PDB file of C-alpha atoms in Angstrom:
ATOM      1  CA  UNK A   1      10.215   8.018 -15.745  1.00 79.00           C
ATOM      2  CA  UNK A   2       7.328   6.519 -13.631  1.00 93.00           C
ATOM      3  CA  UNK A   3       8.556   4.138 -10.367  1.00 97.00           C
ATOM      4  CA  UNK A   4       5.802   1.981  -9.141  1.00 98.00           C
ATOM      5  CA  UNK A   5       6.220   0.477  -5.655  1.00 98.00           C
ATOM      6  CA  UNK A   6       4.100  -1.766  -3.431  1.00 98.00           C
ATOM      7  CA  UNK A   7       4.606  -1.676   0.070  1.00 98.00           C
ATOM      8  CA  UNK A   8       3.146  -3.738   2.632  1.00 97.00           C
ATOM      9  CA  UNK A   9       2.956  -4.893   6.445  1.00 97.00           C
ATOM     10  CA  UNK A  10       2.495  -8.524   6.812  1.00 97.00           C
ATOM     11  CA  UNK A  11       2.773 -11.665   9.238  1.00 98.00           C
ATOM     12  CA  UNK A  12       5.436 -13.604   8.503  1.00 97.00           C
ATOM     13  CA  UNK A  13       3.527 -15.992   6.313  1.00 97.00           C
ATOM     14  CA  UNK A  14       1.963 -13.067   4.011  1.00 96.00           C
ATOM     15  CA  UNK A  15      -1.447 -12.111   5.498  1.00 98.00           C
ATOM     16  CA  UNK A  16      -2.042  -8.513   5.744  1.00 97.00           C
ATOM     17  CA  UNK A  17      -5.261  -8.809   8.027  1.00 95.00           C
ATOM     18  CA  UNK A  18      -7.318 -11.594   9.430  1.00 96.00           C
ATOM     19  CA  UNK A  19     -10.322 -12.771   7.334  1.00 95.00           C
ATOM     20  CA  UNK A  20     -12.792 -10.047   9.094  1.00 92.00           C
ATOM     21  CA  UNK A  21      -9.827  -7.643   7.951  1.00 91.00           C
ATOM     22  CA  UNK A  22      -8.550  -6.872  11.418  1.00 91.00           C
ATOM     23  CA  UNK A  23      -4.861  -5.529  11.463  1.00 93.00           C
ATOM     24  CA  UNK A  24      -4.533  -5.320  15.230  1.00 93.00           C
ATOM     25  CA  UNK A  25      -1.667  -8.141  15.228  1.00 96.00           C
ATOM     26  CA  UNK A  26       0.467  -5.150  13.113  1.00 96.00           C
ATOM     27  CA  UNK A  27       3.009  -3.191  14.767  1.00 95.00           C
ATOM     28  CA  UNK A  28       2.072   0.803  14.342  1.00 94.00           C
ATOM     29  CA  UNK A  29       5.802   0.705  13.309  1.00 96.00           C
ATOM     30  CA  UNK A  30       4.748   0.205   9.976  1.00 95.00           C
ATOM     31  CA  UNK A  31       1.928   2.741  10.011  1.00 96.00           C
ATOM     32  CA  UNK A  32       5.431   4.922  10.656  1.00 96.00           C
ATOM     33  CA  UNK A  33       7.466   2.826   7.806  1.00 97.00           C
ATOM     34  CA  UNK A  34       4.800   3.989   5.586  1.00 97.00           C
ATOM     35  CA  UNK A  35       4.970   7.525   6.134  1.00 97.00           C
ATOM     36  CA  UNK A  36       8.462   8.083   6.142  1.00 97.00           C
ATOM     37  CA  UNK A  37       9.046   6.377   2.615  1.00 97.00           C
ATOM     38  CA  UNK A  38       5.888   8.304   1.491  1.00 97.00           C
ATOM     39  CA  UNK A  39       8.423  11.792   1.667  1.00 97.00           C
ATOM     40  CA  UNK A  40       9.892  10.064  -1.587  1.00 97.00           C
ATOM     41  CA  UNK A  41       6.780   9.611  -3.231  1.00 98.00           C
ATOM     42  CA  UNK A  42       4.490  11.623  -5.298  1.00 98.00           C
ATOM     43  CA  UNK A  43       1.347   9.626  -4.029  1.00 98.00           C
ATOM     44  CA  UNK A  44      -0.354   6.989  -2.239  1.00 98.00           C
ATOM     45  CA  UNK A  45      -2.610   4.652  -3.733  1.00 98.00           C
ATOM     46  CA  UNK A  46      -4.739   2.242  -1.629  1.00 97.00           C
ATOM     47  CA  UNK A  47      -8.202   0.716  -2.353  1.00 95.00           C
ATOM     48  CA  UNK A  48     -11.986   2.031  -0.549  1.00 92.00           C
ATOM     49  CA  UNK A  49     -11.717  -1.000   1.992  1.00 90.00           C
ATOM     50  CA  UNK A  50      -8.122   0.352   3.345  1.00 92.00           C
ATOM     51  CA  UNK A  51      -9.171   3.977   3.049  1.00 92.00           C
ATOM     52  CA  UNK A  52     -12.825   3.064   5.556  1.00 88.00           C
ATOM     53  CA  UNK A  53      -9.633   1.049   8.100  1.00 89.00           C
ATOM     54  CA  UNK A  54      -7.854   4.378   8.127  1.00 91.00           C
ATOM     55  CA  UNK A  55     -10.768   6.515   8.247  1.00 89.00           C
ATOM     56  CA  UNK A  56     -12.456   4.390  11.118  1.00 89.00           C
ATOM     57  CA  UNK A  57      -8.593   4.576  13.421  1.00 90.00           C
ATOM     58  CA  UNK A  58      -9.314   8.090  13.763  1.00 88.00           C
ATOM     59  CA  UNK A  59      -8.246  11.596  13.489  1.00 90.00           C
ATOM     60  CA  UNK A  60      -4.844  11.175  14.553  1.00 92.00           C
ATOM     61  CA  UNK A  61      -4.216   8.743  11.503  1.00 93.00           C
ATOM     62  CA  UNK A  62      -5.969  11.000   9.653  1.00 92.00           C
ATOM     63  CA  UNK A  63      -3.963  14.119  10.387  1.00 93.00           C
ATOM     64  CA  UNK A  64      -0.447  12.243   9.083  1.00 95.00           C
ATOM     65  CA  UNK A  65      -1.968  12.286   6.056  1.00 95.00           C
ATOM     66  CA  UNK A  66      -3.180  15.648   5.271  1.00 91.00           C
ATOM     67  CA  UNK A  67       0.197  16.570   3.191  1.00 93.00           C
ATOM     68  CA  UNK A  68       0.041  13.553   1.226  1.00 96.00           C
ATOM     69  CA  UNK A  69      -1.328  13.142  -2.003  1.00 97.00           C
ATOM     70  CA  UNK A  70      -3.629  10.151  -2.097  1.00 97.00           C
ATOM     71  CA  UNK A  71      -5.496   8.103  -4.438  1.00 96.00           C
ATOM     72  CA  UNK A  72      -8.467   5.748  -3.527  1.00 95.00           C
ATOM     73  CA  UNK A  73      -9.151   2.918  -6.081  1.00 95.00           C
ATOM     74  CA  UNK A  74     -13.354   2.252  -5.838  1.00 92.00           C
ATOM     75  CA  UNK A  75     -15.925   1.340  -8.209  1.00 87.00           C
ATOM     76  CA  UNK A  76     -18.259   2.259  -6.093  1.00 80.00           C
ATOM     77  CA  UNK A  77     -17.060   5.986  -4.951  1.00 68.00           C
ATOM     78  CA  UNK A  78     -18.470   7.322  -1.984  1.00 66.00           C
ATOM     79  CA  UNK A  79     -16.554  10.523  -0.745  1.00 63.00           C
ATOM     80  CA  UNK A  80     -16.341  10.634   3.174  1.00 62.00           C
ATOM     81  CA  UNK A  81     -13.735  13.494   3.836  1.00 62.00           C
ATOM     82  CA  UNK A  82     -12.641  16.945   2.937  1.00 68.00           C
ATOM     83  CA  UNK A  83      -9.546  15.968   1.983  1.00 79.00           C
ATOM     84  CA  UNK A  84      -8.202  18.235  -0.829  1.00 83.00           C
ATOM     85  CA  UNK A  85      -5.299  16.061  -1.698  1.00 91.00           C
ATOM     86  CA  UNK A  86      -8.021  13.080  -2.188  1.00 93.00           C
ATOM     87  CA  UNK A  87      -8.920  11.714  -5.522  1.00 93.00           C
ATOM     88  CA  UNK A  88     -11.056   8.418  -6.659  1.00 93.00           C
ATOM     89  CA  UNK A  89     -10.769   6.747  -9.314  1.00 94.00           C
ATOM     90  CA  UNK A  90     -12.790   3.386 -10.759  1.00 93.00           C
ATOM     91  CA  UNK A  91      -9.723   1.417 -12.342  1.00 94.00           C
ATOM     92  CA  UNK A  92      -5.962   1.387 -12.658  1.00 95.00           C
ATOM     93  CA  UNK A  93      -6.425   3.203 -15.992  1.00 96.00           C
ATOM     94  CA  UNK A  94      -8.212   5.639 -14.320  1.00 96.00           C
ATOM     95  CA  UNK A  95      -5.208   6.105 -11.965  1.00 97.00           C
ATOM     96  CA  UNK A  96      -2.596   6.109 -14.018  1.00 97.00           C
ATOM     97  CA  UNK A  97      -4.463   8.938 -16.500  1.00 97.00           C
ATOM     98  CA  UNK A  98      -4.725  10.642 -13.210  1.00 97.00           C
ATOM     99  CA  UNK A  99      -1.075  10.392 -12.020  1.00 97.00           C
ATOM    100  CA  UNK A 100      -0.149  11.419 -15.667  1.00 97.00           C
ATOM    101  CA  UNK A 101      -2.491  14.629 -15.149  1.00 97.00           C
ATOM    102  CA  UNK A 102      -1.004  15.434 -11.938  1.00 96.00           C
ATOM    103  CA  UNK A 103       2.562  14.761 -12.974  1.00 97.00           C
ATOM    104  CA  UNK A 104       2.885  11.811 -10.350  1.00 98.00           C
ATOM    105  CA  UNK A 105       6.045  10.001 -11.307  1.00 98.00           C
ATOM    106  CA  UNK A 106       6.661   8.112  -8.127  1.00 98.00           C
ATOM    107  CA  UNK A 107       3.439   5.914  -7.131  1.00 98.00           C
ATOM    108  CA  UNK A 108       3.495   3.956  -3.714  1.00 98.00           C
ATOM    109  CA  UNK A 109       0.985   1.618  -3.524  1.00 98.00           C
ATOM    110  CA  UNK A 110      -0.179   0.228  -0.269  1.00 97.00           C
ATOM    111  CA  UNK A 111      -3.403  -1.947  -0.028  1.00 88.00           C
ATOM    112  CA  UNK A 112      -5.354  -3.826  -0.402  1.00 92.00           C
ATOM    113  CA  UNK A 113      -5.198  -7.161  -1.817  1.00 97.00           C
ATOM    114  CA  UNK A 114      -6.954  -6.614  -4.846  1.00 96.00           C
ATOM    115  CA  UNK A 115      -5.244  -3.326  -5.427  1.00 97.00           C
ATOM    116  CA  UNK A 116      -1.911  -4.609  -5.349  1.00 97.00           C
ATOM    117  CA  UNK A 117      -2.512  -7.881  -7.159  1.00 97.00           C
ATOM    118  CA  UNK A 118      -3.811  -5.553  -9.874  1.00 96.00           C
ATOM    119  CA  UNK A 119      -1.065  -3.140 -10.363  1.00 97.00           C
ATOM    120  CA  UNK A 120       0.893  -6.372  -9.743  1.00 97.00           C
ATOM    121  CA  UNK A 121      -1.196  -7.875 -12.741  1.00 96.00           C
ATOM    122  CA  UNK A 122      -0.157  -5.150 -15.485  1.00 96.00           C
ATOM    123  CA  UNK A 123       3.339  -6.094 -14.455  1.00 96.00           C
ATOM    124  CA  UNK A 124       3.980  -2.376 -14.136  1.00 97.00           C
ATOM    125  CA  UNK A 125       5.229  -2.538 -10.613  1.00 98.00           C
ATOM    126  CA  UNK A 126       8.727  -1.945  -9.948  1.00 98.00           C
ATOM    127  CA  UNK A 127       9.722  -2.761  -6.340  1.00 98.00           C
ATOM    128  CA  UNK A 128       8.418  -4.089  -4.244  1.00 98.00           C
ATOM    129  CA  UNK A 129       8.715  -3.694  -0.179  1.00 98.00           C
ATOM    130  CA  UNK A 130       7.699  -6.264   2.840  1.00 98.00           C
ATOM    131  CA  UNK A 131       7.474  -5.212   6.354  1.00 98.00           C
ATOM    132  CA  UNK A 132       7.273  -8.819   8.070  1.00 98.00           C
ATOM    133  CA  UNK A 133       5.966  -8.384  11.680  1.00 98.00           C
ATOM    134  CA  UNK A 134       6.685 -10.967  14.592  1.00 98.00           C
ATOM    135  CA  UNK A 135       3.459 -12.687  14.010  1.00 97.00           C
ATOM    136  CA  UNK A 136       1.792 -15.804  12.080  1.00 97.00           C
ATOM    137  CA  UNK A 137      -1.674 -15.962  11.039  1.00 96.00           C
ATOM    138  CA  UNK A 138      -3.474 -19.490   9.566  1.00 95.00           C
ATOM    139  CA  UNK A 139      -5.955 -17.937   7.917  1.00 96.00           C
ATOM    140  CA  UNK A 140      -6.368 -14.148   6.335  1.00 97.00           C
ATOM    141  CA  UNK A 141      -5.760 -11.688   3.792  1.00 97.00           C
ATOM    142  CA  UNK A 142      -3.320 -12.426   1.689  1.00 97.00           C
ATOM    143  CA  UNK A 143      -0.311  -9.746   0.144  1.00 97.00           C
ATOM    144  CA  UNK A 144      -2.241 -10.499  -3.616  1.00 97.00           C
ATOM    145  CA  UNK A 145      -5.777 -11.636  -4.396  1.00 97.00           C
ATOM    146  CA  UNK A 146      -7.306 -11.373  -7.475  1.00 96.00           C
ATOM    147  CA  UNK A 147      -6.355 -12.531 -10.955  1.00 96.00           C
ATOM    148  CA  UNK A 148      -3.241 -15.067 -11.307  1.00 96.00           C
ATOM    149  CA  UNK A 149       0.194 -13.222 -12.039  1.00 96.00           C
ATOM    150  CA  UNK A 150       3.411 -14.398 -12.090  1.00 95.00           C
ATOM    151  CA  UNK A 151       6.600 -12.118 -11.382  1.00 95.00           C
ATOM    152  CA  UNK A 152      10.143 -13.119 -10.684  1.00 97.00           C
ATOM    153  CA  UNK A 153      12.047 -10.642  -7.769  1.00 98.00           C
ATOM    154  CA  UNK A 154      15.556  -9.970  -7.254  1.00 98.00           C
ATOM    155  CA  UNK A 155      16.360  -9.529  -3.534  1.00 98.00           C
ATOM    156  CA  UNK A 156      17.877  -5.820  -3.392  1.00 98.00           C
ATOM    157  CA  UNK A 157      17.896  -5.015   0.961  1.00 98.00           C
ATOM    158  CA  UNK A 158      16.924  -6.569   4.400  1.00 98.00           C
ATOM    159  CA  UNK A 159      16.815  -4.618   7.333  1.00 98.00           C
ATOM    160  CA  UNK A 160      16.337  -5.141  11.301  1.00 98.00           C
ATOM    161  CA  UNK A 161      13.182  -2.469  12.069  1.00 97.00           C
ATOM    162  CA  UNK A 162      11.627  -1.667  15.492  1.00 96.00           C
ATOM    163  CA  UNK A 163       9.440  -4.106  16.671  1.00 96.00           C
ATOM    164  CA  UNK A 164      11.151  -7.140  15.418  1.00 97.00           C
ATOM    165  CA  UNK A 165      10.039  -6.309  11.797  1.00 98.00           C
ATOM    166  CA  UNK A 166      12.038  -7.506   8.623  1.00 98.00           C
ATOM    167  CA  UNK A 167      11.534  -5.526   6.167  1.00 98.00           C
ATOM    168  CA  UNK A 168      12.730  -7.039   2.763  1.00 98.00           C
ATOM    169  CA  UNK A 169      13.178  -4.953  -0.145  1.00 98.00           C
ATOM    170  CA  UNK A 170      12.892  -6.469  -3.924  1.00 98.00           C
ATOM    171  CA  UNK A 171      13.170  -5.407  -7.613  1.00 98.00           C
ATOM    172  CA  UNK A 172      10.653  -6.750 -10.236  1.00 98.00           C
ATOM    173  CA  UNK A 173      12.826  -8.715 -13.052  1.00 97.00           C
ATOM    174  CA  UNK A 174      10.587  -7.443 -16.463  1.00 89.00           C
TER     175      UNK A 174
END
């Protein structure tokens, strides 16, 4: 049975970079969050502009990731690695066929925007997880941009992280 999550880092108020897409105000805590819950899933999903932010931080970044099975959502694919556990795909139908194919059950999704608001969309996400950092923005990039969506959440965990992070964990109510 397939278990879709979306995880994020976030200011408290919901913005997951600044307008330029600058994520400097975010703890590397979550960079950490990230990979530890990724030992549970299958694969990580996350769109061309988030792959180019963790392709331009560098090898290091790039070397936590080489035993991780990754998706990168683009309609506009333009391979930039030799990653052997990479694969792009144009849509979310795409994806999924993929995942399918590969036997992915558990999918963690992880960014951008538009990627999550469109898994988010097809109301076939089932939890979702908030890493709140210390840290308010007035303007930004919101958790979910795109088309309009509506889904009701049922609190399931909050926990004290490093950093002074919340991280908040929900169910989706289908």
């Amino acid at each position: 049975m397939r278990k879709i999550t979306v995880e994020m880092a976030c200011s408290i108020n919901g913005l997951i970079a600044t307008e330029d897409g600058n994520e400097d105000f975010l703890s590397n805590r979550g960079w950490e969050i990230m990979l530890e819950f990724l030992k549970e899933y299958d694969v990580l999903i996350w769109g061309r502009k988030t792959w180019e932010n963790i392709i331009s931080w560098g090898d290091e970044y790039l070397k936590d990731l080489k035993d991780i099975n990754l998706i990168i959502l683009s309609k506009d694919i333009k391979p930039k690695n030799n990653f052997a556990n990479l694969t792009y795909c144009s849509s979310i139908e795409d994806c999924l066929q993929v995942c399918g194919k590969m036997k992915y059950e558990k999918l963690f999704i992880s960014g951008g925007a538009t990627v999550n608001n469109a898994f988010m969309e097809k109301g076939i996400v089932d939890n979702v997880i908030l890493n709140y950092n210390p840290f308010v923005l007035n303007k930004g990039i919101p958790l979910f941009k795109g088309n309009y969506f509506e889904n009701k959440l049922k609190l399931e965990k909050v926990v004290k992280e490093q950093d002074d992070i919340v991280q908040v964990h929900y169910s989706v109510l289908k």
